[in-house]
Short mmCIF file of C-alpha atoms in Angstrom, two decimals:
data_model
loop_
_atom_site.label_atom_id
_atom_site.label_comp_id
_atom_site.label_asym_id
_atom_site.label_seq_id
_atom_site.Cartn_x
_atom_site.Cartn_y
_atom_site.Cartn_z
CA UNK A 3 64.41 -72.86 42.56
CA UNK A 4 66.45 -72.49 45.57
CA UNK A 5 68.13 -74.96 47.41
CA UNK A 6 68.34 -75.14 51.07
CA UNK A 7 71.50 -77.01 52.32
CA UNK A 8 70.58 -79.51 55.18
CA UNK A 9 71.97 -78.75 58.77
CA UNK A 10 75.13 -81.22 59.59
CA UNK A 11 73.83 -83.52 62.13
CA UNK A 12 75.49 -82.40 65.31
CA UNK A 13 73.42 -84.39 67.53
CA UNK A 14 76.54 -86.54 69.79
CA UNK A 15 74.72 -90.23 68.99
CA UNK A 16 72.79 -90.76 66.66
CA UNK A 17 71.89 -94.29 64.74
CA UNK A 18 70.52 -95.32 61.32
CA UNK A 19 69.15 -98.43 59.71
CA UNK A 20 71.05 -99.06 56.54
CA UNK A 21 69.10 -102.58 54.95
CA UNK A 22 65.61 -103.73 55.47
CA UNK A 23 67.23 -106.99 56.06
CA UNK A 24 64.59 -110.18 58.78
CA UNK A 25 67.86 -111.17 60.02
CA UNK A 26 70.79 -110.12 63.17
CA UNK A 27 70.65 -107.03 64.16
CA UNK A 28 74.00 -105.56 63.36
CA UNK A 29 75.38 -102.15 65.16
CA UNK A 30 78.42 -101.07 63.34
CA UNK A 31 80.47 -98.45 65.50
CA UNK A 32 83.33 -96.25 63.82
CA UNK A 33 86.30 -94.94 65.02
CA UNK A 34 88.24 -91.72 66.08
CA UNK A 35 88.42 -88.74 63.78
CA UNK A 36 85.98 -90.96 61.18
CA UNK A 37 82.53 -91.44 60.46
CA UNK A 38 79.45 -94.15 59.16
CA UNK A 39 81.04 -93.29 56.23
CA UNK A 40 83.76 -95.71 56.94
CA UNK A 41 81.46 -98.59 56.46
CA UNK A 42 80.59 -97.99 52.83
CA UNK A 43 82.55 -99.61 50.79
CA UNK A 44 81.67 -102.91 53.19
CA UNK A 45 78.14 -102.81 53.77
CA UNK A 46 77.03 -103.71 50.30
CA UNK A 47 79.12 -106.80 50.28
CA UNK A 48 77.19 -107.68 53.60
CA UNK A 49 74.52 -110.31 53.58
CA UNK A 50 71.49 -108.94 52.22
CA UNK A 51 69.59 -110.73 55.57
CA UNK A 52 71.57 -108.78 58.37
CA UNK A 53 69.66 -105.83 59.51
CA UNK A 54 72.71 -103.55 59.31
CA UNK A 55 72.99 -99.58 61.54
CA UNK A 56 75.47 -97.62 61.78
CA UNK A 57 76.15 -95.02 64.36
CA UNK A 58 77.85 -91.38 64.81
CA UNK A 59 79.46 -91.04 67.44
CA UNK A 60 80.84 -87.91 69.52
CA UNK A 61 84.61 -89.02 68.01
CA UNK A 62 83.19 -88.70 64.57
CA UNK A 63 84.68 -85.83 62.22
CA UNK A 64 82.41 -83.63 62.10
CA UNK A 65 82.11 -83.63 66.04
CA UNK A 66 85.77 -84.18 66.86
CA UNK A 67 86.84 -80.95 68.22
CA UNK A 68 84.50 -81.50 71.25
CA UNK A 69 86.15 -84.67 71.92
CA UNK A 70 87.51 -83.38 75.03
CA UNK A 71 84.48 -82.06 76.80
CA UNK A 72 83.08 -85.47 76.88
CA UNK A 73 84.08 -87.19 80.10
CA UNK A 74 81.77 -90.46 79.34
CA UNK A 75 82.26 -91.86 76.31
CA UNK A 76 80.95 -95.14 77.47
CA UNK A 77 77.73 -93.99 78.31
CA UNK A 78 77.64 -92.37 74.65
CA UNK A 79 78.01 -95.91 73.50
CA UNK A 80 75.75 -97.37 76.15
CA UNK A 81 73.26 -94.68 74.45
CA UNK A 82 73.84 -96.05 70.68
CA UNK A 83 73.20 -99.57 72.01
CA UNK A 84 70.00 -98.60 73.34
CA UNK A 85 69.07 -96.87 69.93
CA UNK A 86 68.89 -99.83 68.25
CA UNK A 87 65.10 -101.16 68.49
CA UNK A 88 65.37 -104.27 70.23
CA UNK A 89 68.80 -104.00 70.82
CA UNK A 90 72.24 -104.80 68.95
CA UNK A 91 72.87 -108.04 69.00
CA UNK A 92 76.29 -107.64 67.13
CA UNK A 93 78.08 -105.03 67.30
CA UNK A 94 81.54 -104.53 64.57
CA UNK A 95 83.65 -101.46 66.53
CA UNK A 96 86.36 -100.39 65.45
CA UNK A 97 89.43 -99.05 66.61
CA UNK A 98 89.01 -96.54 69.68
CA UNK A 99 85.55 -97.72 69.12
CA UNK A 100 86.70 -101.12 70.30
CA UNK A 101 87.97 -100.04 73.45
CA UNK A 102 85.06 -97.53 74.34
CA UNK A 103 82.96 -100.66 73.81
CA UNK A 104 85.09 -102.85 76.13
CA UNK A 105 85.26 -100.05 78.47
CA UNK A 106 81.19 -99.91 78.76
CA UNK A 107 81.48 -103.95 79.08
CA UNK A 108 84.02 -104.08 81.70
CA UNK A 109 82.40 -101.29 83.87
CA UNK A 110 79.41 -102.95 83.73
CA UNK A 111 80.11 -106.49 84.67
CA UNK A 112 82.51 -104.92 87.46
CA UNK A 113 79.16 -103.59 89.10
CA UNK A 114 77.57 -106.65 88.72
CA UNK A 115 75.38 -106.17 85.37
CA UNK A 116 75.03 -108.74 83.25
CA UNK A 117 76.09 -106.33 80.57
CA UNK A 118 75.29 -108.46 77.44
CA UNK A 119 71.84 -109.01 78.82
CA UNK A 120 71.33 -105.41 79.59
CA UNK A 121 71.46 -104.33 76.33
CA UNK A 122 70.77 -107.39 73.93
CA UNK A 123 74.38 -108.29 72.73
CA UNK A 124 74.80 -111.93 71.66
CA UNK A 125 78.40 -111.29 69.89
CA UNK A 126 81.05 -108.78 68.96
CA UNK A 127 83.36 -108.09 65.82
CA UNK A 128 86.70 -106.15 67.32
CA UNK A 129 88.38 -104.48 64.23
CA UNK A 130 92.08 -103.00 65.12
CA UNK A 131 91.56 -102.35 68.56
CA UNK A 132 94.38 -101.09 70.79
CA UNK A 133 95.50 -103.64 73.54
CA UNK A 134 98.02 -104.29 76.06
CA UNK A 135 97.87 -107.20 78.75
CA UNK A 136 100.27 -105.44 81.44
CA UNK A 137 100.82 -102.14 82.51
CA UNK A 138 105.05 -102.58 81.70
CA UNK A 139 104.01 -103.20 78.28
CA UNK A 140 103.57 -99.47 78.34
CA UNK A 141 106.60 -96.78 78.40
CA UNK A 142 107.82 -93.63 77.69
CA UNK A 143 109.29 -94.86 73.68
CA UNK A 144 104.89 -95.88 73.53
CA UNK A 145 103.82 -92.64 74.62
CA UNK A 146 106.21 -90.61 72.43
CA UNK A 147 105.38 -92.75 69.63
CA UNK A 148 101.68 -92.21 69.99
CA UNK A 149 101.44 -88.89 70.83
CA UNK A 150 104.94 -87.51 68.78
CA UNK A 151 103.42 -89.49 65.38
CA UNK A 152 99.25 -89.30 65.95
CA UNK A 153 99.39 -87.40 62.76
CA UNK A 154 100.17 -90.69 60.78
CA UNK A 155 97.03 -92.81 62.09
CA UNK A 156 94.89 -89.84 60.86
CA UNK A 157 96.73 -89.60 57.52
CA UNK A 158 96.36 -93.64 57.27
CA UNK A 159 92.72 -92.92 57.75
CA UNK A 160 92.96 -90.32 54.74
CA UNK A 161 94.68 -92.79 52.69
CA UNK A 162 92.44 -95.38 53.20
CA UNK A 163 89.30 -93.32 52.52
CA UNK A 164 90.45 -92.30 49.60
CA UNK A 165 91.89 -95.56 48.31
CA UNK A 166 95.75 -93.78 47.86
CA UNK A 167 94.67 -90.66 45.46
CA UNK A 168 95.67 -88.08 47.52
CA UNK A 169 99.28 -86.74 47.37
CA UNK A 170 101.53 -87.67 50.26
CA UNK A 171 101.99 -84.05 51.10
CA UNK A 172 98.61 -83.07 51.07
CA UNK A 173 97.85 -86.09 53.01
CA UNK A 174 100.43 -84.68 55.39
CA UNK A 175 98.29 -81.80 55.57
CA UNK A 176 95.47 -83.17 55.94
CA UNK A 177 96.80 -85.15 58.83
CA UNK A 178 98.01 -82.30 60.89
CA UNK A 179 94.80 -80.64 60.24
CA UNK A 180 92.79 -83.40 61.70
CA UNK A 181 95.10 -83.48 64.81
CA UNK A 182 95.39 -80.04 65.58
CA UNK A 183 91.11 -80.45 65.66
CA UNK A 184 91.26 -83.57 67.92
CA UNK A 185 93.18 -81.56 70.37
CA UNK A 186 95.23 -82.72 73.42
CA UNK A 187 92.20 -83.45 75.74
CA UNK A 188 90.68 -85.64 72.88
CA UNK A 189 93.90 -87.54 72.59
CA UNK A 190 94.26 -87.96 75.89
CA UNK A 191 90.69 -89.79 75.87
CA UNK A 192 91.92 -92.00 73.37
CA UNK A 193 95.28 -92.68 75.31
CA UNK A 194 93.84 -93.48 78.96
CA UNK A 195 91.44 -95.68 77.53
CA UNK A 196 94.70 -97.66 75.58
CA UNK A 197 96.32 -97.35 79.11
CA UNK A 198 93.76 -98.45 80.81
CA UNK A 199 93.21 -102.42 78.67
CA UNK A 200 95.39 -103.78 80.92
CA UNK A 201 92.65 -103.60 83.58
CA UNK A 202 90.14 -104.81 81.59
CA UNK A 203 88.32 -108.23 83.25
CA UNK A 204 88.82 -109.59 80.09
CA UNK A 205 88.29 -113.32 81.35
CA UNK A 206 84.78 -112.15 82.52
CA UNK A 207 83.61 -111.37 78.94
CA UNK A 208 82.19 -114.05 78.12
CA UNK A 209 80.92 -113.21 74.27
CA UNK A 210 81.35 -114.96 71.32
CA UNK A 211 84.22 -112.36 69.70
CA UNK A 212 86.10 -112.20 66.73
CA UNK A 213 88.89 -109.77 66.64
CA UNK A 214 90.12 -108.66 63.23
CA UNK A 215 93.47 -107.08 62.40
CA UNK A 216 95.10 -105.55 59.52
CA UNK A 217 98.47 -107.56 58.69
CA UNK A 218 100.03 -104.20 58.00
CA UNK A 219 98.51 -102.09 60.42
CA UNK A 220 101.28 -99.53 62.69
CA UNK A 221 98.60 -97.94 64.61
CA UNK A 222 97.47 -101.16 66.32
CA UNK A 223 99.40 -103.40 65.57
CA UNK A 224 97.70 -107.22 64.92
CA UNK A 225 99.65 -109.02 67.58
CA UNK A 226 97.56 -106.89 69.87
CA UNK A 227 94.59 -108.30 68.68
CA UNK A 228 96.04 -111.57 68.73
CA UNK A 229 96.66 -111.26 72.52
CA UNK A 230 93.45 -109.87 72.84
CA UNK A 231 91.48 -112.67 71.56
CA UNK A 232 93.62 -115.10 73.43
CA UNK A 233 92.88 -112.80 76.83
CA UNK A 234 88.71 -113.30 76.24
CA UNK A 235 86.92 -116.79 76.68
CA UNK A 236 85.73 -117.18 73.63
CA UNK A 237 86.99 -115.24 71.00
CA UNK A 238 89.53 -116.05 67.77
CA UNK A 239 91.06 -113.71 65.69
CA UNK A 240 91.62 -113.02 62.14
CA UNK A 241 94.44 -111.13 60.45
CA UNK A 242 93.51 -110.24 56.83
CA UNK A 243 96.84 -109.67 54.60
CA UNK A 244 97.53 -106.31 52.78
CA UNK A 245 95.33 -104.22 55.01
CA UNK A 246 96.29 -101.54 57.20
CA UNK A 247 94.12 -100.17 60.18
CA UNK A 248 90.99 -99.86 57.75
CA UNK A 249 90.54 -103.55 56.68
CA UNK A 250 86.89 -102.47 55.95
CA UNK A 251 88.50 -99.77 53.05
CA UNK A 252 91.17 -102.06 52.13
CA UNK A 253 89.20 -105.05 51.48
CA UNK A 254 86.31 -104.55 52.08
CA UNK A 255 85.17 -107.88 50.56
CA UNK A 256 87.34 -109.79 52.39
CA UNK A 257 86.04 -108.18 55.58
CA UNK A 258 82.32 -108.75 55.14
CA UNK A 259 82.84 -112.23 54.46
CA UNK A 260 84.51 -112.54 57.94
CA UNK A 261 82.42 -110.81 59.36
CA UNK A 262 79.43 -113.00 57.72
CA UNK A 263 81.66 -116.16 58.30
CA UNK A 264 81.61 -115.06 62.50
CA UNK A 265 77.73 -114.78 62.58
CA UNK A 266 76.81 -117.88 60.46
CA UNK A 267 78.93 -119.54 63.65
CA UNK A 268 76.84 -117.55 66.40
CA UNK A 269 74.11 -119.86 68.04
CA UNK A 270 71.01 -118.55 67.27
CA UNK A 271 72.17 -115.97 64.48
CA UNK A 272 72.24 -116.63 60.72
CA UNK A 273 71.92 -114.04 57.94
CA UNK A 274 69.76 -116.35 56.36
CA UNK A 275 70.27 -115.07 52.74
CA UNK A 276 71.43 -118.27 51.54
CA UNK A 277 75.16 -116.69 50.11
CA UNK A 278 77.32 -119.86 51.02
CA UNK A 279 80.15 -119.15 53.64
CA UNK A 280 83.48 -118.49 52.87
CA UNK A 281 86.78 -121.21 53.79
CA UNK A 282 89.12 -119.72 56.20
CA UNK A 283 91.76 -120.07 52.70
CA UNK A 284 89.31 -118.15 51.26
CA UNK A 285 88.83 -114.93 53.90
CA UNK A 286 93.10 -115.18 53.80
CA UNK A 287 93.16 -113.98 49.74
#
């Protein structure tokens, strides 16, 4: 018998329903140089009631290399939104993801959308996303750091994924390998939109929000999510100890029971599975 190997999926969005859950809809958005694949390690620790999707995005890995060519990545998330039959009404983005997603927000509510209406968002999950409240906050020391040492967020990524079992200097490797395929044009999409936060009508957003951090994380670091969450109306955030920018790979139990904690809270949204919610003390361990 002969097998045919299936065709990677090069389409630039594309969506998938993950549980067959009756509750929230629940759009979960990775970040740069990753995949869906990021969420699996979480999503089985997720309520069993959440109707759970996860996208791909044109910043996946398998896509990366045509990062640059794409001049609207918030319309690409604007388009993963809409995939979602009858809308996302929580979406969990991480990292660039994050931004892209506050980017779409911002734009929208600046031309006087009522964005969350628009496309059927009730709350958001913000996991290590990259903020900065003024324009000084930025120098030349940031842009070295980020563009001298980009090889280390991929790497952390690497590590992450494969829970520490590859070799430092393959990691290395790896690392380089990834950046040299993200290109300069594709980290300059990542950088305008980190240079760009401080512009963001954050006050505006007016979503329920919980921004999550990794105690340890170097590539955003979780005061910025701090300062985030005190910049939006209503919004708290969480810092999880002992995880890096991948709190969904580094505890990934930990991280659905925040996550499951922050909906519970949500007017109008339950995952209604009966699993009792977890103590603040508790989400901390």
């Amino acid at each position: 018998m002969t097998t045919v190997a299936s065709e990677p999926d090069l389409r630039p969005v594309s969506v998938e329903r993950r549980t067959d859950g009756t509750g929230p809809r629940v759009l979960l958005l990775h970040g740069l140089a990753a995949n869906d694949s990021v969420w699996e390690p979480a999503l089985p620790e997720l309520p069993d009631g959440l109707r759970l999707w996860t996208a791909r995005m044109p910043w996946r890995t398998e896509t990366i290399a045509g990062l640059g060519s794409e001049t609207d990545l918030a319309g690409r998330l604007a388009q993963a939104l809409e995939s979602v039959p009858g809308g996302a009404e929580v979406v969990v983005a991480h990292s660039m993801a994050a931004n892209v997603l506050l980017d779409l927000l911002d734009r929208e509510l600046r031309a006087g959308v009522d964005a969350p209406r628009k496309y059927g968002v009730r709350a958001l999950v913000l996991v290590s996303p990259f903020y900065r409240s003024r324009a000084e906050q930025f120098d030349w020391e940031t842009i070295s750091y980020y563009l001298n040492d980009f090889h280390l967020i991929m790497e952390e990524g690497i590590r992450a994924h494969s829970g520490g079992r590859v070799p430092a200097d393959l990691r290395r490797a790896m690392g380089e390998r990834v950046r040299e395929r993200v290109g300069p044009y594709g980290w300059f999409r990542f950088f305008d939109l980190y240079l760009r936060t401080p512009t963001l009508a954050a006050g505006r957003l007016a979503l329920p929000t919980l921004v999550l951090a990794g105690e340890s994380d170097f590539a955003a670091p979780p005061g910025e999510g701090v300062a985030l969450a005190g910049a939006l109306p209503d919004a708290r955030s969480l810092v999880l100890p002992g995880c890096g920018h991948f709190p969904m790979l580094d505890a990934p139990g930990r991280f659905a029971a925040a996550v499951a904690e922050f909906v519970h809270t949500v007017p109008g949204l339950s995952p209604s599975d009966g699993h009792a919610r977890p103590t603040a003390l508790e989400l901390q361990r």
